[in-house]
CSV table of C-alpha atoms in Angstrom, one decimal:
chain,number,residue,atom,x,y,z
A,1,UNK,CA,-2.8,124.5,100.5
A,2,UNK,CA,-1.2,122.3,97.9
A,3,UNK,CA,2.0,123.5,97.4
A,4,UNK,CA,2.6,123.6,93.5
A,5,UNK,CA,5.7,122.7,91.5
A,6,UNK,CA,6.0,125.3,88.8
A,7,UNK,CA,5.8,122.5,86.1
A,8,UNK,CA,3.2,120.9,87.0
A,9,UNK,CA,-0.2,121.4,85.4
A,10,UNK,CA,-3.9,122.0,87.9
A,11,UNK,CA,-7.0,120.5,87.1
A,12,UNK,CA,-8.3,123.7,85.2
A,13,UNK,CA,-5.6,123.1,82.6
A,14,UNK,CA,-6.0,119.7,82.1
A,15,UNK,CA,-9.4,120.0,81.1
A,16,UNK,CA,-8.0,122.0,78.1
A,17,UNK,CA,-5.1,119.5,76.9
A,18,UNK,CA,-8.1,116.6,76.9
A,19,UNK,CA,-9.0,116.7,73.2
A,20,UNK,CA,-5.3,117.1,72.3
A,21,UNK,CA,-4.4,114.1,74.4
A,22,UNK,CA,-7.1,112.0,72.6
A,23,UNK,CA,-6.2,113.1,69.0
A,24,UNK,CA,-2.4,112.1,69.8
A,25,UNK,CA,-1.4,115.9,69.1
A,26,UNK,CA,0.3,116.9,72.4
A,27,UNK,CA,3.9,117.1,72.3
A,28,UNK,CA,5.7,114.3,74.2
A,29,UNK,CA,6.7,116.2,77.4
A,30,UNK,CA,3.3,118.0,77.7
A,31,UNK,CA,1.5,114.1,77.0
A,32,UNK,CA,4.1,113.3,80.1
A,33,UNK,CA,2.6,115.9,82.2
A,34,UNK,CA,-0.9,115.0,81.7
A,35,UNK,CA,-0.8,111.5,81.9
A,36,UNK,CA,1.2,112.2,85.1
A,37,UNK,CA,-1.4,114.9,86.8
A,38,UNK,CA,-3.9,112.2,85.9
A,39,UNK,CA,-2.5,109.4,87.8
A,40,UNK,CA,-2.5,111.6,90.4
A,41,UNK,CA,-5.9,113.5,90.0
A,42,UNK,CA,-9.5,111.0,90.2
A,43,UNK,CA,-11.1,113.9,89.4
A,44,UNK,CA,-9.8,114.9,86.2
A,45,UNK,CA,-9.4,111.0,85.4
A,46,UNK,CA,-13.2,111.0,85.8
A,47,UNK,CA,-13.7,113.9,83.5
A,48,UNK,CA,-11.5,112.0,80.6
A,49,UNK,CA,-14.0,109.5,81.6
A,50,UNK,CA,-16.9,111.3,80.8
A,51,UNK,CA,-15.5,113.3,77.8
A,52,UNK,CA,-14.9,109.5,76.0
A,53,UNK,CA,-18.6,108.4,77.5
A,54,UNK,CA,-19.7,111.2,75.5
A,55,UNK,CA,-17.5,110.3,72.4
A,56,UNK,CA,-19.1,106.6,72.6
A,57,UNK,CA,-22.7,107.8,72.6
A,58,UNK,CA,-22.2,110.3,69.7
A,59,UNK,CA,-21.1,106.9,67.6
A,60,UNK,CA,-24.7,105.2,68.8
A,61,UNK,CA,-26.9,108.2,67.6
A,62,UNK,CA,-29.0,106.2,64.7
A,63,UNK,CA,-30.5,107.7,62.4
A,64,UNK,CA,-34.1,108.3,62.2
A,65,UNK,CA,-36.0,107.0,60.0
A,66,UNK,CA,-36.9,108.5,57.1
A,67,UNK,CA,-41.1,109.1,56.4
A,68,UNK,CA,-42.8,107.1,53.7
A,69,UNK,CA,-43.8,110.8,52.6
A,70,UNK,CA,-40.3,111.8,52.0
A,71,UNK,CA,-39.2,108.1,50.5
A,72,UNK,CA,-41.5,108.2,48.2
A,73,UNK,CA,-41.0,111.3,47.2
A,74,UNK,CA,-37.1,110.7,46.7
A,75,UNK,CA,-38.0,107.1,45.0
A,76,UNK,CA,-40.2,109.9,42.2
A,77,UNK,CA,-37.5,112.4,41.6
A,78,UNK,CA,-34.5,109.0,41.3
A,79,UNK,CA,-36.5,107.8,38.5
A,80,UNK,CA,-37.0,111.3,36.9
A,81,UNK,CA,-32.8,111.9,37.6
A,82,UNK,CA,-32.4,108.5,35.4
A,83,UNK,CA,-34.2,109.9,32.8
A,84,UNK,CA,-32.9,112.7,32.4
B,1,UNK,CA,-26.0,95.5,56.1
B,2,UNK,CA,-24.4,96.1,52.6
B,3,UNK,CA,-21.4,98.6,52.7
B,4,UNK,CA,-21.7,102.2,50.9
B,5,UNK,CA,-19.6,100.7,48.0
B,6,UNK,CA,-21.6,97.5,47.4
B,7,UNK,CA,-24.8,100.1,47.2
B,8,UNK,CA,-22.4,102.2,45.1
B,9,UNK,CA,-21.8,99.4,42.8
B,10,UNK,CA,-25.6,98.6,42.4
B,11,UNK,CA,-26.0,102.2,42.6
B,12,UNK,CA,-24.5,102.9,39.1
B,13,UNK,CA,-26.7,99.6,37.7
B,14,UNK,CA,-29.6,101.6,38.3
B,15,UNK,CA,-30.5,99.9,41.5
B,16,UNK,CA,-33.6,102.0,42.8
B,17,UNK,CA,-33.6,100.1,46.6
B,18,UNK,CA,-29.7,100.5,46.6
B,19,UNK,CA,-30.6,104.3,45.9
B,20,UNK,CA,-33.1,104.3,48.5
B,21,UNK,CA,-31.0,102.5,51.0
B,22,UNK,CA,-28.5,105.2,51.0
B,23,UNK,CA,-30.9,108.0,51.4
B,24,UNK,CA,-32.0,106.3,54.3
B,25,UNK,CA,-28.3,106.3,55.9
B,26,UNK,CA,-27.4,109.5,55.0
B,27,UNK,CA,-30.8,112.2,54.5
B,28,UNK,CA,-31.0,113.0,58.5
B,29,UNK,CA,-26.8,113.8,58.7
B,30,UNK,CA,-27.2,115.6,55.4
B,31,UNK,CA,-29.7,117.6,57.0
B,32,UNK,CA,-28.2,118.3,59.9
B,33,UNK,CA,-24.9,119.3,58.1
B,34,UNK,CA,-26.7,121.8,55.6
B,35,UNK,CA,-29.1,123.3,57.8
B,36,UNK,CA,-25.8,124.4,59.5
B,37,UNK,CA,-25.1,126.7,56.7
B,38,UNK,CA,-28.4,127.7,55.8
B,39,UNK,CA,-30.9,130.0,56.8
B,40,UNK,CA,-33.9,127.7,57.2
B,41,UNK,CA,-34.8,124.1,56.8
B,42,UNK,CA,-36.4,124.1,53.0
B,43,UNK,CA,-33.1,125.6,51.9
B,44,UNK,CA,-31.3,123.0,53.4
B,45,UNK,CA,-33.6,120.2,52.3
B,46,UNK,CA,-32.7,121.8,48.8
B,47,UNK,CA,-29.3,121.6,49.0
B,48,UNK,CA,-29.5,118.0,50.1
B,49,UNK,CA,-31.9,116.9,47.3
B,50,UNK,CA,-29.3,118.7,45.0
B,51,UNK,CA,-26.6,116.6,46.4
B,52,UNK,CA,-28.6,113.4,45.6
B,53,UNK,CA,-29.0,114.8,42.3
B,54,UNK,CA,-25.4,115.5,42.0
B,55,UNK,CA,-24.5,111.7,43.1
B,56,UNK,CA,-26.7,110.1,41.0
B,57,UNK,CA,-26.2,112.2,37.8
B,58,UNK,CA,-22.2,112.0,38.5
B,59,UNK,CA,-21.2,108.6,40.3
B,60,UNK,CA,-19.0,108.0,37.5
B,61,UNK,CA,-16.8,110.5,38.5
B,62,UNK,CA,-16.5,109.4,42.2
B,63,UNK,CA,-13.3,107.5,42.1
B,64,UNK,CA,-13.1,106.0,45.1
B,65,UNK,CA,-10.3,108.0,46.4
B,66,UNK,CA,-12.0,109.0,49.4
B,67,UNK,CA,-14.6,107.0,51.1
B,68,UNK,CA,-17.8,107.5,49.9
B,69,UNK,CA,-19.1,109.4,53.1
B,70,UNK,CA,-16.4,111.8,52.5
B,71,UNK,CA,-17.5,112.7,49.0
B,72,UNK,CA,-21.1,112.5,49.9
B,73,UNK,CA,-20.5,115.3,52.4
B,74,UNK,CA,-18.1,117.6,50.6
B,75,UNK,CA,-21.1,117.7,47.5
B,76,UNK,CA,-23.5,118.6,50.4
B,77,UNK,CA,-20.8,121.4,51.9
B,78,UNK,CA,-20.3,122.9,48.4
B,79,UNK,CA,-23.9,122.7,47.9
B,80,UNK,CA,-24.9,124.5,51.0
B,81,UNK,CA,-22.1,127.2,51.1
B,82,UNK,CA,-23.4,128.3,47.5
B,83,UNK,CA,-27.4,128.4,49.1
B,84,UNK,CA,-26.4,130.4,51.8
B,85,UNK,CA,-27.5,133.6,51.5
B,86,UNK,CA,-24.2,134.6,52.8
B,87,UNK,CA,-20.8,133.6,53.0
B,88,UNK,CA,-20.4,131.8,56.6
B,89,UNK,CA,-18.5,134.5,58.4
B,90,UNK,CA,-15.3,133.0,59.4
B,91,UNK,CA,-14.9,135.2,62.4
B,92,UNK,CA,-11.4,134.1,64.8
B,93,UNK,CA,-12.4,131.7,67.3
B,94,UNK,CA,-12.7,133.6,70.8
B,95,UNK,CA,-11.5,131.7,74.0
B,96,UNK,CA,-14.7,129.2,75.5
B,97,UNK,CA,-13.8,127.1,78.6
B,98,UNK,CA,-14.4,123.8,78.9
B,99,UNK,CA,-15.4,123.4,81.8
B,100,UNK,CA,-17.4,126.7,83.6
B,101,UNK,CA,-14.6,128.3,85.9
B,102,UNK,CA,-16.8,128.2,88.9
B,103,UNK,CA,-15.8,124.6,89.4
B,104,UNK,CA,-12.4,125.4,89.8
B,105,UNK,CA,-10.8,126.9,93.1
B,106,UNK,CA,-8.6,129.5,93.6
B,107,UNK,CA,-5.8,127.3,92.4
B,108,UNK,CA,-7.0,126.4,89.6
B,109,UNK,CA,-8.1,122.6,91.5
B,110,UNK,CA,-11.6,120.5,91.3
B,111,UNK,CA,-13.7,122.7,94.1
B,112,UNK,CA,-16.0,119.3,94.3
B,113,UNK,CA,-15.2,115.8,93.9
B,114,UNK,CA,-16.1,115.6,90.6
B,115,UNK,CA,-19.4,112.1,89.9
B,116,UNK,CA,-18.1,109.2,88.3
B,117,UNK,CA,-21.1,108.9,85.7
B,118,UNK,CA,-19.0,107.8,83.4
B,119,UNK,CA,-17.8,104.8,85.0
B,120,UNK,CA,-21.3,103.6,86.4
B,121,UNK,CA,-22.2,100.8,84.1
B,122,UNK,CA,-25.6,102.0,84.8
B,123,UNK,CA,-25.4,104.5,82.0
B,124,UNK,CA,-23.6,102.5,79.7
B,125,UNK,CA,-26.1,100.2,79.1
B,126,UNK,CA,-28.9,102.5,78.8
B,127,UNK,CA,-26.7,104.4,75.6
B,128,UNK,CA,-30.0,104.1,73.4
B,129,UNK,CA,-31.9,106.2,75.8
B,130,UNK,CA,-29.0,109.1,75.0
B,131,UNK,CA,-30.0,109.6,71.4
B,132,UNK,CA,-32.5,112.3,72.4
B,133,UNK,CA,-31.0,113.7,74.8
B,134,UNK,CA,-27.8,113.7,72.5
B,135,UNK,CA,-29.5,114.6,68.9
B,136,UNK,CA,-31.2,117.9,70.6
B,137,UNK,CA,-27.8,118.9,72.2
B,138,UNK,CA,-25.8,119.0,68.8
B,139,UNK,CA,-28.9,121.1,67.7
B,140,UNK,CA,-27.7,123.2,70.2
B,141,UNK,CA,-24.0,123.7,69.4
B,142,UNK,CA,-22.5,126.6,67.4
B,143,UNK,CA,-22.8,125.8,64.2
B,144,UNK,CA,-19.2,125.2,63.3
B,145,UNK,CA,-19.1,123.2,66.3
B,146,UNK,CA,-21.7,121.0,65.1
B,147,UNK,CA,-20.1,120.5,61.9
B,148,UNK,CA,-17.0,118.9,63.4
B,149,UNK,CA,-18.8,116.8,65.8
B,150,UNK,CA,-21.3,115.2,63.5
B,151,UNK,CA,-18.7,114.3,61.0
B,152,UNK,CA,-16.1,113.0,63.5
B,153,UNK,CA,-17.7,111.5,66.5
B,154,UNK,CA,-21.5,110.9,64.8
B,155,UNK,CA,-20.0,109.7,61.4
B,156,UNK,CA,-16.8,108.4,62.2
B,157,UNK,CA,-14.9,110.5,59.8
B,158,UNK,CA,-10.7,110.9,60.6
B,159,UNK,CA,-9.3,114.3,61.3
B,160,UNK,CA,-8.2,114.3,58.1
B,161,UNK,CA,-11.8,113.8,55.9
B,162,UNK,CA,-13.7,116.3,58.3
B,163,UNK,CA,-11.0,119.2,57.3
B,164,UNK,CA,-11.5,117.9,53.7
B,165,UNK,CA,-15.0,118.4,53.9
B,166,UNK,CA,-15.1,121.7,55.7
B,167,UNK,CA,-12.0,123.0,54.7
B,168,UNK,CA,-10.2,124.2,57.8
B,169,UNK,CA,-7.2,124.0,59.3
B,170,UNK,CA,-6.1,121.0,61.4
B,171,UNK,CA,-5.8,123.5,64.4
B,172,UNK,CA,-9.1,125.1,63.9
B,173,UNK,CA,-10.7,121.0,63.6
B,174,UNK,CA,-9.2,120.0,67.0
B,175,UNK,CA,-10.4,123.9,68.6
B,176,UNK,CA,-14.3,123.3,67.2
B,177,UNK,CA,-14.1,119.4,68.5
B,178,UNK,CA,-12.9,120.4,71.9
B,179,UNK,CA,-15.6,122.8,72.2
B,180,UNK,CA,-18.3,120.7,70.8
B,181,UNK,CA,-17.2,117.8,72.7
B,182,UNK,CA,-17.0,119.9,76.2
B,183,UNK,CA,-20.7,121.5,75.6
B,184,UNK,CA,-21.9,118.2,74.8
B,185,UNK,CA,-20.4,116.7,78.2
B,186,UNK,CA,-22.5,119.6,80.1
B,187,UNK,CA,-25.5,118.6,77.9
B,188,UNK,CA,-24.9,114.6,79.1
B,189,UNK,CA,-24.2,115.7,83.1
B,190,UNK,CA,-27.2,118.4,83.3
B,191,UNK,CA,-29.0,115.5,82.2
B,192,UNK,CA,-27.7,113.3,84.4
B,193,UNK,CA,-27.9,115.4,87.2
B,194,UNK,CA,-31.8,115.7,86.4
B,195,UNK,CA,-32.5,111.7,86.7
């Protein structure tokens, strides 16, 4: 069994701090800690990993396109709005 | 691909295709936002069409302070909050785990090495193949958590702009991301896991 220093934070933890890490919002010693249990951790380096995969593909999600139906329809009620 | 304000600028000269053009970019967002605050999906393709309304009868009051997306979306809040048939319950946020305890140890450590999908360049280059997968997951977040996400990580909004548009705290932003961020992870390794 690992033995722990009191300081230091587990893998279970860490998890938790991610988004604060990313959005710059942890405090300066508790960014210290995390950066350090992640040097030292591939597991939880390969979970930040994953989190920012998932950040990445939320940016790609196009949108769909929209149907001639409901173009059309919004072309009709623009011209009607301009008339108004 | 023109920006929002050169659309805007043609926008306000009557431009029908600029008008169209930014229906296009916006309408499935909109939706997706609105039908997070309403009951069903004709309310919330009200409330969207209400928002059009709203831009095109009033882009002379849009001053350019914010971006346009920002304004676009707080219409479309205010908008959907009012066709609600009831005020969104702002109920304290109980504690959700990122990741499910079971993966942890007694001491709180990785019980399993945990995959490195993330690094395989495998997945990477296939990101088009996530929209599905990724679209139907933020249909399945809370609500509230879905709100955050789209704006920051599908629309690119700041911290900032998304607590603008939603009106909550900066604490309560960061709480909703990290949830919707973590369920959305799960949604991305089940999947995975699947292949």
């Amino acid at each position: 069994m690992l033995s722990l220093r009191r300081r230091d934070i587990v893998c279970q933890e860490a998890v938790e701090l991610v988004t604060d890490y990313l959005e710059g919002t942890l405090s300066r010693r508790s960014r210290r800690r995390f950066e350090a249990h992640l040097r030292a951790c591939p597991n939880c380096s390969a979970y930040l990993e994953q989190i920012r995969m998932t950040i990445d593909l939320s940016g790609t999600i196009e949108p769909e396109d929209l149907s001639p139906e409901a173009r059309a329809e919004l072309t009709e009620l623009y011209r009607r709005w301009r008339s108004e | 691909m023109d920006t929002d304000l050169e659309l805007l600028a043609r926008l306000r000269d009557g431009d029908e295709e600029a008008f169209v053009t930014l229906v296009t970019r916006y309408q499935h967002p909109m939706l997706r936002l609105a039908r997070s605050y309403v009951p069903s999906r004709a309310v919330a393709e009200e409330a969207v069409q209400d928002t059009w309304m709203g831009v095109v009868k009033g882009i002379e009051r849009f001053e350019g302070r914010s971006t346009f997306k920002t304004w676009l979306f707080r219409i479309l809040v205010n908008r959907a909050r009012t066709a609600g048939s009831r005020e969104q319950r702002h109920a304290p946020l109980e504690p959700q785990r990122a990741v499910d305890p079971i993966r942890f140890d007694a001491n709180g450590q990785w019980a399993d090495p945990v995959d490195r999908w993330a690094e395989d360049s495998e997945n990477h280059l296939e990101a088009a193949a996530w929209g599905p997968v990724l679209r139907s997951g933020l249909e399945d977040l809370p609500a509230r958590q879905r709100q955050v996400v789209v704006l920051r990580d599908v629309e690119g909004l700041s911290s900032d702009e998304v607590c603008a548009v939603l009106e909550i705290s900066a604490g309560n932003q960061r709480i909703l991301l990290h949830r919707g961020r973590t369920r959305l992870r799960e949604i991305l390794e089940a999947q995975i896991a699947k292949a």
